[in-house]
């Protein structure tokens, strides 16, 4: 006769509610671990997906994700001429927030060096890569945009040509991919009055120099668009992505480029470390501490539950001792109940989590390693939580059954 099962059947309702409560608590612990993994995955997702071995950024910066970086567009031509380089791509990254159909739309905008990079490497679930140099975008599904939808950002309207899944930044914002020129247009968009005042200021400065009297055309150029003035550099990019030829030494190429006085170079692994040690470090620590606290709380609650269940059975335990049952039988009953409580709670946590976690606003990633480690922790907690109940059971005298 299994005393643990008999006792559970006798108190089925209370035991069932206890299992559900423990399961909900373990689901939170499981979810915290999944959010922790999700933060790391989101922070390094674009770095891994874009497929660049080296990142050229502004001198002495940790851009383009951990820090703002501004780089002349022509750096890509210089990088492409370095021995060992297969391809150099311009890259733009910034965050914008606009109203779309009356709701805030926060976008992590990524500029691709079209036509060399049309976004073929993106995990498209619908639509196609960028086919035109202007007015098209690829959006992640988390942005809530539909395929073929027209989205107005700044002064331009963009067609959603493709949809991706799971492409978000470290802050949980959905990624949207544009051409470099469109991403720069969005980034440096100014109100009409600001543009007019800037052109008037340029014209005023040009009028104050003697050269404008001999060359009146300078005044006309000063009032034109910035891109039409040769003396003004084109809009800056955030970084230049470098892909290497097979067999090329990344450190040797990085050493060559880092000798340039106006840029810094980071390898792919360096970019990952910059993200994990920078923008997401505190979030990782906070989630990790919450996970530890919840695990400790789960252990305390399970210990109190086992102790309470033992208190309810003190008369039965005394009766077992009176008829000659050895202590190992009583200890086995308490331990089996604790293990069953932990196992069922873990199962409920996993099943409920599979239904609930996909609805979270942030990505929740449950790895086999984390699930296995949590299972081991639950077993250890179940065993340790019996200590208080065992201590109370061993102190029961057989004659208490007659009282």
CSV table of C-alpha atoms in Angstrom, one decimal:
chain,number,residue,atom,x,y,z
A,1,UNK,CA,0.0,0.0,0.0
A,2,UNK,CA,1.5,3.4,-1.0
A,3,UNK,CA,0.7,5.7,1.9
A,4,UNK,CA,1.6,8.8,-0.1
A,5,UNK,CA,-1.0,8.1,-2.8
A,6,UNK,CA,-3.6,7.1,-0.2
A,7,UNK,CA,-3.1,10.3,1.6
A,8,UNK,CA,-3.3,12.4,-1.6
A,9,UNK,CA,-6.5,10.7,-2.6
A,10,UNK,CA,-7.9,11.5,0.9
A,11,UNK,CA,-7.1,15.2,0.3
A,12,UNK,CA,-7.4,15.4,-3.4
A,13,UNK,CA,-8.9,18.9,-3.6
A,14,UNK,CA,-6.4,20.6,-1.4
A,15,UNK,CA,-3.5,18.8,-3.0
A,16,UNK,CA,-4.7,19.7,-6.5
A,17,UNK,CA,-4.9,23.4,-5.7
A,18,UNK,CA,-1.5,23.2,-4.1
A,19,UNK,CA,0.0,21.6,-7.3
A,20,UNK,CA,-1.6,24.4,-9.4
A,21,UNK,CA,-0.2,27.1,-7.1
A,22,UNK,CA,3.3,25.6,-7.2
A,23,UNK,CA,2.9,25.2,-11.0
A,24,UNK,CA,2.1,28.9,-11.5
A,25,UNK,CA,5.1,29.9,-9.3
A,26,UNK,CA,7.4,27.6,-11.3
A,27,UNK,CA,6.0,29.0,-14.5
A,28,UNK,CA,7.1,32.4,-13.5
A,29,UNK,CA,10.5,31.1,-12.7
A,30,UNK,CA,10.6,29.4,-16.1
A,31,UNK,CA,9.4,32.5,-17.8
A,32,UNK,CA,12.1,34.6,-16.1
A,33,UNK,CA,14.7,32.3,-17.5
A,34,UNK,CA,13.1,32.4,-20.9
A,35,UNK,CA,13.0,36.3,-20.9
A,36,UNK,CA,16.7,36.3,-19.8
A,37,UNK,CA,17.6,34.1,-22.9
A,38,UNK,CA,15.3,36.3,-25.1
A,39,UNK,CA,17.0,39.5,-24.1
A,40,UNK,CA,20.4,38.0,-25.1
A,41,UNK,CA,19.0,36.6,-28.3
A,42,UNK,CA,17.3,39.9,-29.3
A,43,UNK,CA,20.4,42.0,-28.5
A,44,UNK,CA,22.6,39.9,-30.8
A,45,UNK,CA,20.0,38.9,-33.4
A,46,UNK,CA,20.9,41.5,-36.1
A,47,UNK,CA,24.6,41.1,-35.5
A,48,UNK,CA,24.4,37.4,-36.2
A,49,UNK,CA,21.9,37.6,-39.1
A,50,UNK,CA,23.5,40.4,-41.1
A,51,UNK,CA,26.6,38.2,-41.8
A,52,UNK,CA,29.4,40.7,-41.5
A,53,UNK,CA,32.8,39.7,-40.1
A,54,UNK,CA,33.9,43.2,-39.4
A,55,UNK,CA,32.1,46.4,-38.4
A,56,UNK,CA,33.7,49.8,-39.3
A,57,UNK,CA,32.4,52.6,-37.0
A,58,UNK,CA,33.2,56.1,-36.0
A,59,UNK,CA,36.6,56.5,-34.3
A,60,UNK,CA,36.6,55.7,-30.6
A,61,UNK,CA,32.9,54.7,-30.5
A,62,UNK,CA,31.1,51.4,-29.8
A,63,UNK,CA,28.5,51.8,-32.5
A,64,UNK,CA,26.2,51.4,-34.2
A,65,UNK,CA,24.1,49.6,-31.5
A,66,UNK,CA,25.7,50.3,-28.1
A,67,UNK,CA,26.5,53.9,-29.1
A,68,UNK,CA,25.7,56.4,-31.9
A,69,UNK,CA,28.1,56.3,-34.8
A,70,UNK,CA,28.5,58.7,-37.7
A,71,UNK,CA,30.6,57.6,-40.6
A,72,UNK,CA,31.2,59.1,-44.1
A,73,UNK,CA,29.5,57.0,-46.8
A,74,UNK,CA,32.7,56.9,-48.8
A,75,UNK,CA,34.4,54.7,-46.2
A,76,UNK,CA,32.7,51.7,-47.9
A,77,UNK,CA,34.7,52.4,-51.1
A,78,UNK,CA,38.0,52.5,-49.1
A,79,UNK,CA,37.1,49.3,-47.2
A,80,UNK,CA,36.3,47.5,-50.4
A,81,UNK,CA,39.8,48.1,-51.7
A,82,UNK,CA,41.5,46.5,-48.7
A,83,UNK,CA,43.1,43.1,-49.5
A,84,UNK,CA,41.0,40.2,-48.2
A,85,UNK,CA,37.7,42.1,-48.3
A,86,UNK,CA,34.9,40.5,-50.4
A,87,UNK,CA,32.3,43.2,-49.9
A,88,UNK,CA,31.7,46.4,-48.0
A,89,UNK,CA,28.2,47.5,-47.3
A,90,UNK,CA,26.9,50.8,-45.9
A,91,UNK,CA,24.6,50.4,-42.9
A,92,UNK,CA,22.2,52.7,-41.1
A,93,UNK,CA,20.5,52.1,-37.8
A,94,UNK,CA,18.3,54.4,-35.8
A,95,UNK,CA,14.9,54.3,-33.9
A,96,UNK,CA,11.9,56.4,-34.9
A,97,UNK,CA,8.4,56.7,-33.4
A,98,UNK,CA,5.4,57.9,-35.4
A,99,UNK,CA,1.7,57.7,-35.2
A,100,UNK,CA,0.0,55.2,-37.5
A,101,UNK,CA,-3.8,54.9,-37.6
A,102,UNK,CA,-3.9,56.8,-34.3
A,103,UNK,CA,-1.5,54.5,-32.4
A,104,UNK,CA,2.2,54.9,-31.7
A,105,UNK,CA,4.4,53.0,-34.1
A,106,UNK,CA,8.0,52.5,-32.8
A,107,UNK,CA,10.4,51.3,-35.4
A,108,UNK,CA,14.0,50.3,-35.3
A,109,UNK,CA,14.9,51.4,-38.8
A,110,UNK,CA,17.7,49.6,-40.6
A,111,UNK,CA,19.2,50.9,-43.9
A,112,UNK,CA,20.5,48.3,-46.4
A,113,UNK,CA,23.0,49.1,-49.1
A,114,UNK,CA,20.7,48.6,-52.1
A,115,UNK,CA,21.1,47.1,-54.7
A,116,UNK,CA,24.0,45.0,-53.3
A,117,UNK,CA,21.9,44.2,-50.2
A,118,UNK,CA,18.2,43.8,-50.9
A,119,UNK,CA,17.5,41.9,-47.7
A,120,UNK,CA,17.6,38.4,-49.2
A,121,UNK,CA,19.2,37.2,-45.9
A,122,UNK,CA,16.1,38.2,-43.9
A,123,UNK,CA,13.7,35.4,-42.7
A,124,UNK,CA,10.8,36.5,-44.9
A,125,UNK,CA,7.4,34.9,-44.1
A,126,UNK,CA,5.6,36.8,-46.7
A,127,UNK,CA,6.4,39.2,-49.6
A,128,UNK,CA,9.7,39.8,-51.2
A,129,UNK,CA,13.1,41.6,-50.7
A,130,UNK,CA,13.5,45.3,-51.7
A,131,UNK,CA,13.1,45.7,-55.4
A,132,UNK,CA,13.4,49.5,-55.7
A,133,UNK,CA,15.8,52.1,-54.3
A,134,UNK,CA,13.0,54.1,-52.8
A,135,UNK,CA,9.6,53.9,-51.0
A,136,UNK,CA,9.7,50.2,-50.1
A,137,UNK,CA,10.2,48.6,-46.7
A,138,UNK,CA,10.4,45.1,-45.1
A,139,UNK,CA,8.7,45.1,-41.6
A,140,UNK,CA,8.6,42.6,-38.8
A,141,UNK,CA,5.2,41.3,-37.9
A,142,UNK,CA,5.4,42.7,-34.3
A,143,UNK,CA,4.9,46.1,-35.9
A,144,UNK,CA,1.4,45.2,-36.8
A,145,UNK,CA,1.7,46.2,-40.5
A,146,UNK,CA,0.2,44.2,-43.3
A,147,UNK,CA,1.7,43.1,-46.6
A,148,UNK,CA,1.1,45.8,-49.2
A,149,UNK,CA,0.1,48.4,-46.6
A,150,UNK,CA,1.1,52.0,-47.2
A,151,UNK,CA,2.9,53.6,-44.2
A,152,UNK,CA,3.7,57.3,-44.0
A,153,UNK,CA,6.9,58.1,-42.2
A,154,UNK,CA,8.0,61.7,-42.3
A,155,UNK,CA,7.3,63.2,-45.7
A,156,UNK,CA,7.4,59.9,-47.6
A,157,UNK,CA,5.0,57.0,-47.9
A,158,UNK,CA,6.5,53.5,-48.0
A,159,UNK,CA,5.0,50.2,-49.3
A,160,UNK,CA,5.4,47.1,-47.1
A,161,UNK,CA,7.0,44.8,-49.6
A,162,UNK,CA,7.8,41.9,-47.2
A,163,UNK,CA,7.2,40.7,-43.7
A,164,UNK,CA,9.6,39.0,-41.3
A,165,UNK,CA,9.1,37.1,-38.0
A,166,UNK,CA,11.2,37.5,-34.8
A,167,UNK,CA,13.3,40.4,-36.1
A,168,UNK,CA,13.4,42.8,-33.1
A,169,UNK,CA,16.0,44.9,-31.4
A,170,UNK,CA,17.4,44.8,-27.8
A,171,UNK,CA,14.5,47.0,-26.7
A,172,UNK,CA,11.8,44.8,-28.1
A,173,UNK,CA,11.0,47.1,-31.0
A,174,UNK,CA,10.3,45.6,-34.4
A,175,UNK,CA,12.9,46.0,-37.1
A,176,UNK,CA,12.0,47.6,-40.4
A,177,UNK,CA,14.4,47.5,-43.3
A,178,UNK,CA,14.8,50.3,-45.9
A,179,UNK,CA,17.4,51.2,-48.4
A,180,UNK,CA,20.2,53.3,-47.0
A,181,UNK,CA,19.0,56.5,-48.8
A,182,UNK,CA,15.4,56.0,-47.5
A,183,UNK,CA,16.7,55.3,-43.9
A,184,UNK,CA,18.8,58.5,-44.1
A,185,UNK,CA,15.8,60.5,-45.4
A,186,UNK,CA,13.8,59.3,-42.4
A,187,UNK,CA,16.7,59.9,-39.9
A,188,UNK,CA,17.4,63.5,-41.1
A,189,UNK,CA,13.9,64.5,-41.8
A,190,UNK,CA,13.3,68.1,-41.0
A,191,UNK,CA,10.1,70.3,-40.9
A,192,UNK,CA,9.6,72.5,-43.9
A,193,UNK,CA,10.2,75.7,-41.9
A,194,UNK,CA,13.5,74.3,-40.5
A,195,UNK,CA,14.7,73.5,-44.1
A,196,UNK,CA,13.8,77.0,-45.3
A,197,UNK,CA,15.6,78.7,-42.4
A,198,UNK,CA,18.7,76.5,-43.0
A,199,UNK,CA,18.8,77.5,-46.7
A,200,UNK,CA,18.3,81.1,-45.9
A,201,UNK,CA,21.2,81.0,-43.4
A,202,UNK,CA,23.4,79.4,-46.0
A,203,UNK,CA,22.5,82.0,-48.5
A,204,UNK,CA,23.2,84.8,-45.9
A,205,UNK,CA,26.6,83.4,-45.2
A,206,UNK,CA,27.4,83.2,-48.9
A,207,UNK,CA,26.3,86.8,-49.5
A,208,UNK,CA,28.7,88.1,-46.9
A,209,UNK,CA,31.8,86.8,-48.8
A,210,UNK,CA,33.4,88.6,-51.7
A,211,UNK,CA,33.4,85.6,-53.9
A,212,UNK,CA,29.6,85.8,-54.2
A,213,UNK,CA,29.9,89.2,-56.0
A,214,UNK,CA,32.0,87.8,-58.8
A,215,UNK,CA,30.2,84.4,-58.9
A,216,UNK,CA,26.4,85.1,-58.3
A,217,UNK,CA,25.7,81.4,-59.0
A,218,UNK,CA,27.1,80.6,-55.5
A,219,UNK,CA,24.1,82.4,-54.0
A,220,UNK,CA,21.7,80.2,-56.0
A,221,UNK,CA,23.5,77.0,-54.9
A,222,UNK,CA,23.5,78.1,-51.3
A,223,UNK,CA,19.8,78.1,-51.3
A,224,UNK,CA,19.5,74.7,-52.9
A,225,UNK,CA,19.2,71.3,-51.3
A,226,UNK,CA,22.2,70.1,-49.3
A,227,UNK,CA,22.8,67.2,-51.6
A,228,UNK,CA,23.2,69.6,-54.6
A,229,UNK,CA,26.1,71.4,-52.9
A,230,UNK,CA,29.4,69.7,-53.7
A,231,UNK,CA,31.1,71.3,-50.7
A,232,UNK,CA,28.7,69.6,-48.3
A,233,UNK,CA,29.2,65.9,-47.6
A,234,UNK,CA,26.4,63.4,-48.2
A,235,UNK,CA,24.5,62.1,-45.1
A,236,UNK,CA,26.5,59.9,-42.8
A,237,UNK,CA,25.9,56.2,-42.3
A,238,UNK,CA,26.1,54.4,-39.0
A,239,UNK,CA,28.6,51.8,-40.0
A,240,UNK,CA,30.2,49.9,-42.8
A,241,UNK,CA,29.8,46.1,-42.8
A,242,UNK,CA,32.8,44.1,-44.2
A,243,UNK,CA,32.5,40.6,-45.5
A,244,UNK,CA,35.8,38.8,-46.1
A,245,UNK,CA,37.1,36.5,-48.8
A,246,UNK,CA,37.4,32.7,-47.9
A,247,UNK,CA,40.7,32.2,-46.1
A,248,UNK,CA,41.2,35.8,-45.2
A,249,UNK,CA,42.5,36.6,-41.7
A,250,UNK,CA,39.9,38.8,-39.9
A,251,UNK,CA,42.5,40.1,-37.5
A,252,UNK,CA,44.9,41.1,-40.3
A,253,UNK,CA,42.2,43.0,-42.2
A,254,UNK,CA,41.0,44.6,-39.0
A,255,UNK,CA,44.5,45.7,-38.2
A,256,UNK,CA,44.9,47.3,-41.6
A,257,UNK,CA,41.6,49.2,-41.4
A,258,UNK,CA,42.2,50.2,-37.7
A,259,UNK,CA,45.3,52.1,-38.9
A,260,UNK,CA,43.0,54.7,-40.6
A,261,UNK,CA,42.8,57.8,-38.3
A,262,UNK,CA,39.0,58.3,-38.7
A,263,UNK,CA,37.5,54.9,-37.9
A,264,UNK,CA,37.4,52.0,-35.4
A,265,UNK,CA,36.9,48.4,-36.2
A,266,UNK,CA,35.0,45.7,-34.3
A,267,UNK,CA,34.8,42.0,-35.0
A,268,UNK,CA,31.4,40.2,-34.9
A,269,UNK,CA,32.3,38.8,-31.4
A,270,UNK,CA,33.3,42.2,-30.2
A,271,UNK,CA,29.9,43.6,-31.3
A,272,UNK,CA,28.2,40.9,-29.4
A,273,UNK,CA,30.2,41.6,-26.2
A,274,UNK,CA,29.6,45.4,-26.6
A,275,UNK,CA,25.8,44.8,-26.7
A,276,UNK,CA,25.8,42.3,-23.8
A,277,UNK,CA,28.1,44.4,-21.6
A,278,UNK,CA,26.3,47.6,-22.5
A,279,UNK,CA,22.7,48.3,-23.2
A,280,UNK,CA,21.3,45.0,-21.9
A,281,UNK,CA,23.6,44.3,-19.0
A,282,UNK,CA,21.4,45.8,-16.3
A,283,UNK,CA,18.3,44.1,-17.7
A,284,UNK,CA,20.1,40.8,-17.7
A,285,UNK,CA,21.2,41.3,-14.0
A,286,UNK,CA,17.7,42.4,-13.0
A,287,UNK,CA,16.0,39.4,-14.6
A,288,UNK,CA,18.7,37.1,-13.2
A,289,UNK,CA,18.2,38.4,-9.6
A,290,UNK,CA,14.4,38.1,-10.0
A,291,UNK,CA,14.8,34.5,-11.1
A,292,UNK,CA,17.0,33.7,-8.1
A,293,UNK,CA,14.5,35.3,-5.7
A,294,UNK,CA,11.6,33.4,-7.2
A,295,UNK,CA,13.5,30.2,-6.9
A,296,UNK,CA,14.2,30.8,-3.2
A,297,UNK,CA,10.6,31.8,-2.6
A,298,UNK,CA,9.4,28.6,-4.3
A,299,UNK,CA,11.6,26.6,-2.0
A,300,UNK,CA,10.2,28.3,1.1
A,301,UNK,CA,6.6,27.9,-0.1
A,302,UNK,CA,7.1,24.2,-0.9
A,303,UNK,CA,8.7,23.7,2.5
A,304,UNK,CA,5.8,25.3,4.3
A,305,UNK,CA,3.3,23.3,2.3
A,306,UNK,CA,5.0,20.0,3.1
A,307,UNK,CA,5.2,21.1,6.8
A,308,UNK,CA,1.5,21.9,6.8
A,309,UNK,CA,0.6,18.6,5.2
A,310,UNK,CA,2.7,16.9,7.8
A,311,UNK,CA,0.9,18.7,10.6
A,312,UNK,CA,-2.4,17.5,9.3
A,313,UNK,CA,-1.2,13.9,9.5
A,314,UNK,CA,0.4,14.0,13.0
A,315,UNK,CA,-2.4,11.7,14.4
A,316,UNK,CA,-2.0,9.3,11.5
A,317,UNK,CA,1.8,9.3,11.9
A,318,UNK,CA,1.5,8.6,15.6
A,319,UNK,CA,-0.9,5.7,14.8
A,320,UNK,CA,1.6,4.3,12.3
A,321,UNK,CA,4.3,4.4,15.0
A,322,UNK,CA,2.0,2.8,17.5
A,323,UNK,CA,1.4,-0.3,15.2
A,324,UNK,CA,5.1,-0.6,14.6
A,325,UNK,CA,5.7,1.1,11.3
A,326,UNK,CA,9.4,2.1,10.9
A,327,UNK,CA,10.5,5.7,10.5
A,328,UNK,CA,11.6,5.0,6.9
A,329,UNK,CA,8.0,4.3,5.9
A,330,UNK,CA,6.9,7.7,7.3
A,331,UNK,CA,9.9,9.5,5.8
A,332,UNK,CA,9.2,7.8,2.4
A,333,UNK,CA,5.6,9.0,2.5
A,334,UNK,CA,6.6,12.6,3.1
A,335,UNK,CA,9.4,12.5,0.5
A,336,UNK,CA,7.2,10.9,-2.1
A,337,UNK,CA,4.5,13.6,-1.6
A,338,UNK,CA,7.1,16.3,-2.0
A,339,UNK,CA,8.6,14.8,-5.2
A,340,UNK,CA,5.1,14.3,-6.6
A,341,UNK,CA,4.2,17.9,-5.7
A,342,UNK,CA,7.3,19.2,-7.5
A,343,UNK,CA,6.9,17.0,-10.6
A,344,UNK,CA,3.3,17.8,-11.1
A,345,UNK,CA,3.9,21.5,-10.5
A,346,UNK,CA,6.8,21.4,-13.0
A,347,UNK,CA,4.6,19.7,-15.6
A,348,UNK,CA,1.8,22.3,-15.1
A,349,UNK,CA,4.3,25.1,-15.4
A,350,UNK,CA,5.6,23.8,-18.7
A,351,UNK,CA,2.2,23.2,-20.2
A,352,UNK,CA,0.8,26.5,-19.2
A,353,UNK,CA,4.0,28.3,-20.3
A,354,UNK,CA,3.7,26.9,-23.8
A,355,UNK,CA,0.3,28.6,-24.1
A,356,UNK,CA,1.1,31.8,-22.3
A,357,UNK,CA,4.7,32.7,-23.2
A,358,UNK,CA,4.0,33.3,-27.0
A,359,UNK,CA,1.6,36.1,-26.0
A,360,UNK,CA,4.3,38.0,-24.1
A,361,UNK,CA,5.4,41.3,-25.6
A,362,UNK,CA,9.1,40.2,-25.3
A,363,UNK,CA,10.6,37.0,-26.7
A,364,UNK,CA,10.6,34.1,-24.2
A,365,UNK,CA,13.1,31.3,-25.2
A,366,UNK,CA,13.0,28.0,-23.3
A,367,UNK,CA,16.2,26.0,-24.0
A,368,UNK,CA,16.5,22.4,-23.2
A,369,UNK,CA,19.5,23.2,-21.0
A,370,UNK,CA,17.4,25.7,-18.9
A,371,UNK,CA,14.5,23.3,-18.6
A,372,UNK,CA,16.7,20.5,-17.5
A,373,UNK,CA,18.5,22.7,-14.9
A,374,UNK,CA,15.1,23.9,-13.6
A,375,UNK,CA,14.0,20.3,-13.3
A,376,UNK,CA,17.1,19.4,-11.2
A,377,UNK,CA,16.4,22.5,-9.1
A,378,UNK,CA,12.8,21.4,-8.5
A,379,UNK,CA,14.0,17.9,-7.4
A,380,UNK,CA,16.5,19.4,-5.0
A,381,UNK,CA,13.9,21.8,-3.6
A,382,UNK,CA,11.4,19.0,-3.2
A,383,UNK,CA,14.0,16.9,-1.2
A,384,UNK,CA,15.1,19.9,0.9
A,385,UNK,CA,11.6,21.0,1.6
A,386,UNK,CA,10.8,17.8,3.4
A,387,UNK,CA,13.4,18.5,6.1
A,388,UNK,CA,11.0,20.6,8.2
A,389,UNK,CA,8.2,18.0,7.8
A,390,UNK,CA,10.5,15.1,8.6
A,391,UNK,CA,11.8,16.9,11.7
A,392,UNK,CA,8.2,17.3,12.9
A,393,UNK,CA,7.2,13.7,12.1
A,394,UNK,CA,10.2,12.2,14.0
A,395,UNK,CA,9.2,14.1,17.1
A,396,UNK,CA,5.7,12.5,17.2
A,397,UNK,CA,5.3,10.1,20.0
A,398,UNK,CA,3.2,6.9,19.4
A,399,UNK,CA,1.0,7.4,22.5
A,400,UNK,CA,-0.3,10.6,20.9
A,401,UNK,CA,-2.5,8.4,18.8
A,402,UNK,CA,-4.5,7.5,22.0
A,403,UNK,CA,-5.0,11.1,23.0
